[in-house]
Amino acid sequence: MPVKVCELRHIRSLEQFYNELQTQLLLPARFGRNLDALYDCLANDVAGPFELVWRDTAEARQGMGADVYATVLEILETVAEERGDVTLDIHH
């Protein structure tokens, strides 16, 4: 089965992060655009396998704020660990 790749570049806000994921991973219309919904959708609703490649994370950390950025990373890492068919390639 081919691996879907979601490539994130120049993310400067949480809203922009949500927009890119929704577009590239085809998150469902009911996606609530909050961190709990992010986990639920990535853990349960996005067909795998998929790889998330995130470049320029310093921009995201600055734009989102360090705490929100850390929470987003934690969610992504948890989803990858739990699912097993999700790969993260994050460039800090």
JSON list of C-alpha atoms in Angstrom, two decimals:
[
{"chain": "A", "resi": 1, "resn": "MET", "atom": "CA", "xyz": [0.00, 0.00, 0.00]},
{"chain": "A", "resi": 2, "resn": "PRO", "atom": "CA", "xyz": [1.47, 3.42, -0.93]},
{"chain": "A", "resi": 3, "resn": "VAL", "atom": "CA", "xyz": [2.39, 5.78, 1.87]},
{"chain": "A", "resi": 4, "resn": "LYS", "atom": "CA", "xyz": [0.65, 9.14, 1.79]},
{"chain": "A", "resi": 5, "resn": "VAL", "atom": "CA", "xyz": [3.08, 11.98, 2.56]},
{"chain": "A", "resi": 6, "resn": "CYS", "atom": "CA", "xyz": [1.99, 15.16, 4.30]},
{"chain": "A", "resi": 7, "resn": "GLU", "atom": "CA", "xyz": [4.72, 17.77, 3.96]},
{"chain": "A", "resi": 8, "resn": "LEU", "atom": "CA", "xyz": [4.58, 20.84, 6.17]},
{"chain": "A", "resi": 9, "resn": "ARG", "atom": "CA", "xyz": [6.70, 23.91, 5.44]},
{"chain": "A", "resi": 10, "resn": "HIS", "atom": "CA", "xyz": [6.70, 27.42, 6.81]},
{"chain": "A", "resi": 11, "resn": "ILE", "atom": "CA", "xyz": [3.98, 26.79, 9.36]},
{"chain": "A", "resi": 12, "resn": "ARG", "atom": "CA", "xyz": [3.58, 29.98, 11.39]},
{"chain": "A", "resi": 13, "resn": "SER", "atom": "CA", "xyz": [0.37, 29.36, 13.35]},
{"chain": "A", "resi": 14, "resn": "LEU", "atom": "CA", "xyz": [-1.78, 26.58, 14.72]},
{"chain": "A", "resi": 15, "resn": "GLU", "atom": "CA", "xyz": [-4.51, 27.60, 12.27]},
{"chain": "A", "resi": 16, "resn": "GLN", "atom": "CA", "xyz": [-2.12, 27.17, 9.34]},
{"chain": "A", "resi": 17, "resn": "PHE", "atom": "CA", "xyz": [-1.05, 23.78, 10.74]},
{"chain": "A", "resi": 18, "resn": "TYR", "atom": "CA", "xyz": [-4.70, 22.66, 10.89]},
{"chain": "A", "resi": 19, "resn": "ASN", "atom": "CA", "xyz": [-5.32, 23.93, 7.35]},
{"chain": "A", "resi": 20, "resn": "GLU", "atom": "CA", "xyz": [-2.40, 21.98, 5.93]},
{"chain": "A", "resi": 21, "resn": "LEU", "atom": "CA", "xyz": [-3.34, 18.76, 7.70]},
{"chain": "A", "resi": 22, "resn": "GLN", "atom": "CA", "xyz": [-6.97, 19.10, 6.72]},
{"chain": "A", "resi": 23, "resn": "THR", "atom": "CA", "xyz": [-6.03, 19.62, 3.08]},
{"chain": "A", "resi": 24, "resn": "GLN", "atom": "CA", "xyz": [-3.23, 17.07, 2.75]},
{"chain": "A", "resi": 25, "resn": "LEU", "atom": "CA", "xyz": [-4.59, 14.27, 4.94]},
{"chain": "A", "resi": 26, "resn": "LEU", "atom": "CA", "xyz": [-8.24, 14.88, 4.10]},
{"chain": "A", "resi": 27, "resn": "LEU", "atom": "CA", "xyz": [-9.38, 15.25, 7.69]},
{"chain": "A", "resi": 28, "resn": "PRO", "atom": "CA", "xyz": [-13.14, 14.77, 8.00]},
{"chain": "A", "resi": 29, "resn": "ALA", "atom": "CA", "xyz": [-15.51, 17.75, 7.86]},
{"chain": "A", "resi": 30, "resn": "ARG", "atom": "CA", "xyz": [-16.34, 17.21, 11.53]},
{"chain": "A", "resi": 31, "resn": "PHE", "atom": "CA", "xyz": [-12.73, 17.96, 12.52]},
{"chain": "A", "resi": 32, "resn": "GLY", "atom": "CA", "xyz": [-13.13, 20.42, 15.38]},
{"chain": "A", "resi": 33, "resn": "ARG", "atom": "CA", "xyz": [-9.85, 22.31, 14.83]},
{"chain": "A", "resi": 34, "resn": "ASN", "atom": "CA", "xyz": [-8.65, 21.89, 18.38]},
{"chain": "A", "resi": 35, "resn": "LEU", "atom": "CA", "xyz": [-5.94, 19.73, 19.92]},
{"chain": "A", "resi": 36, "resn": "ASP", "atom": "CA", "xyz": [-8.31, 17.03, 21.22]},
{"chain": "A", "resi": 37, "resn": "ALA", "atom": "CA", "xyz": [-9.94, 16.75, 17.80]},
{"chain": "A", "resi": 38, "resn": "LEU", "atom": "CA", "xyz": [-6.51, 16.64, 16.19]},
{"chain": "A", "resi": 39, "resn": "TYR", "atom": "CA", "xyz": [-5.59, 13.57, 18.20]},
{"chain": "A", "resi": 40, "resn": "ASP", "atom": "CA", "xyz": [-8.94, 11.89, 17.56]},
{"chain": "A", "resi": 41, "resn": "CYS", "atom": "CA", "xyz": [-8.80, 12.45, 13.79]},
{"chain": "A", "resi": 42, "resn": "LEU", "atom": "CA", "xyz": [-5.19, 11.40, 13.36]},
{"chain": "A", "resi": 43, "resn": "ALA", "atom": "CA", "xyz": [-5.58, 8.38, 15.63]},
{"chain": "A", "resi": 44, "resn": "ASN", "atom": "CA", "xyz": [-8.87, 7.14, 14.20]},
{"chain": "A", "resi": 45, "resn": "ASP", "atom": "CA", "xyz": [-10.01, 8.80, 10.98]},
{"chain": "A", "resi": 46, "resn": "VAL", "atom": "CA", "xyz": [-7.03, 9.18, 8.64]},
{"chain": "A", "resi": 47, "resn": "ALA", "atom": "CA", "xyz": [-6.33, 6.09, 6.58]},
{"chain": "A", "resi": 48, "resn": "GLY", "atom": "CA", "xyz": [-2.76, 4.88, 6.81]},
{"chain": "A", "resi": 49, "resn": "PRO", "atom": "CA", "xyz": [-0.06, 4.46, 6.19]},
{"chain": "A", "resi": 50, "resn": "PHE", "atom": "CA", "xyz": [1.05, 8.07, 6.14]},
{"chain": "A", "resi": 51, "resn": "GLU", "atom": "CA", "xyz": [4.21, 10.04, 6.80]},
{"chain": "A", "resi": 52, "resn": "LEU", "atom": "CA", "xyz": [4.29, 13.53, 8.21]},
{"chain": "A", "resi": 53, "resn": "VAL", "atom": "CA", "xyz": [7.34, 15.54, 7.13]},
{"chain": "A", "resi": 54, "resn": "TRP", "atom": "CA", "xyz": [7.69, 18.86, 8.92]},
{"chain": "A", "resi": 55, "resn": "ARG", "atom": "CA", "xyz": [10.37, 21.34, 7.97]},
{"chain": "A", "resi": 56, "resn": "ASP", "atom": "CA", "xyz": [11.10, 24.77, 9.42]},
{"chain": "A", "resi": 57, "resn": "THR", "atom": "CA", "xyz": [9.75, 23.92, 12.85]},
{"chain": "A", "resi": 58, "resn": "ALA", "atom": "CA", "xyz": [11.44, 26.94, 14.45]},
{"chain": "A", "resi": 59, "resn": "GLU", "atom": "CA", "xyz": [8.89, 29.12, 12.64]},
{"chain": "A", "resi": 60, "resn": "ALA", "atom": "CA", "xyz": [6.06, 27.02, 14.04]},
{"chain": "A", "resi": 61, "resn": "ARG", "atom": "CA", "xyz": [7.45, 27.09, 17.57]},
{"chain": "A", "resi": 62, "resn": "GLN", "atom": "CA", "xyz": [7.68, 30.87, 17.43]},
{"chain": "A", "resi": 63, "resn": "GLY", "atom": "CA", "xyz": [4.28, 31.39, 15.78]},
{"chain": "A", "resi": 64, "resn": "MET", "atom": "CA", "xyz": [2.32, 28.87, 17.87]},
{"chain": "A", "resi": 65, "resn": "GLY", "atom": "CA", "xyz": [4.15, 29.51, 21.10]},
{"chain": "A", "resi": 66, "resn": "ALA", "atom": "CA", "xyz": [6.43, 26.98, 22.75]},
{"chain": "A", "resi": 67, "resn": "ASP", "atom": "CA", "xyz": [3.71, 25.31, 24.84]},
{"chain": "A", "resi": 68, "resn": "VAL", "atom": "CA", "xyz": [1.26, 24.77, 21.99]},
{"chain": "A", "resi": 69, "resn": "TYR", "atom": "CA", "xyz": [4.06, 23.60, 19.70]},
{"chain": "A", "resi": 70, "resn": "ALA", "atom": "CA", "xyz": [5.22, 21.08, 22.34]},
{"chain": "A", "resi": 71, "resn": "THR", "atom": "CA", "xyz": [1.65, 19.80, 22.72]},
{"chain": "A", "resi": 72, "resn": "VAL", "atom": "CA", "xyz": [1.28, 19.39, 18.95]},
{"chain": "A", "resi": 73, "resn": "LEU", "atom": "CA", "xyz": [4.52, 17.39, 18.82]},
{"chain": "A", "resi": 74, "resn": "GLU", "atom": "CA", "xyz": [3.39, 15.24, 21.72]},
{"chain": "A", "resi": 75, "resn": "ILE", "atom": "CA", "xyz": [0.12, 14.48, 19.94]},
{"chain": "A", "resi": 76, "resn": "LEU", "atom": "CA", "xyz": [1.93, 13.56, 16.71]},
{"chain": "A", "resi": 77, "resn": "GLU", "atom": "CA", "xyz": [4.39, 11.32, 18.56]},
{"chain": "A", "resi": 78, "resn": "THR", "atom": "CA", "xyz": [1.60, 9.61, 20.49]},
{"chain": "A", "resi": 79, "resn": "VAL", "atom": "CA", "xyz": [-0.37, 8.93, 17.31]},
{"chain": "A", "resi": 80, "resn": "ALA", "atom": "CA", "xyz": [2.71, 7.52, 15.56]},
{"chain": "A", "resi": 81, "resn": "GLU", "atom": "CA", "xyz": [3.51, 5.29, 18.52]},
{"chain": "A", "resi": 82, "resn": "GLU", "atom": "CA", "xyz": [-0.04, 4.02, 18.95]},
{"chain": "A", "resi": 83, "resn": "ARG", "atom": "CA", "xyz": [-0.85, 3.42, 15.29]},
{"chain": "A", "resi": 84, "resn": "GLY", "atom": "CA", "xyz": [2.37, 1.94, 13.98]},
{"chain": "A", "resi": 85, "resn": "ASP", "atom": "CA", "xyz": [1.57, 2.97, 10.39]},
{"chain": "A", "resi": 86, "resn": "VAL", "atom": "CA", "xyz": [2.43, 6.64, 10.89]},
{"chain": "A", "resi": 87, "resn": "THR", "atom": "CA", "xyz": [5.96, 7.91, 10.40]},
{"chain": "A", "resi": 88, "resn": "LEU", "atom": "CA", "xyz": [7.24, 11.28, 11.59]},
{"chain": "A", "resi": 89, "resn": "ASP", "atom": "CA", "xyz": [10.13, 13.12, 9.97]},
{"chain": "A", "resi": 90, "resn": "ILE", "atom": "CA", "xyz": [10.35, 16.33, 11.97]},
{"chain": "A", "resi": 91, "resn": "HIS", "atom": "CA", "xyz": [13.25, 18.70, 11.50]},
{"chain": "A", "resi": 92, "resn": "HIS", "atom": "CA", "xyz": [13.79, 20.68, 14.70]}
]
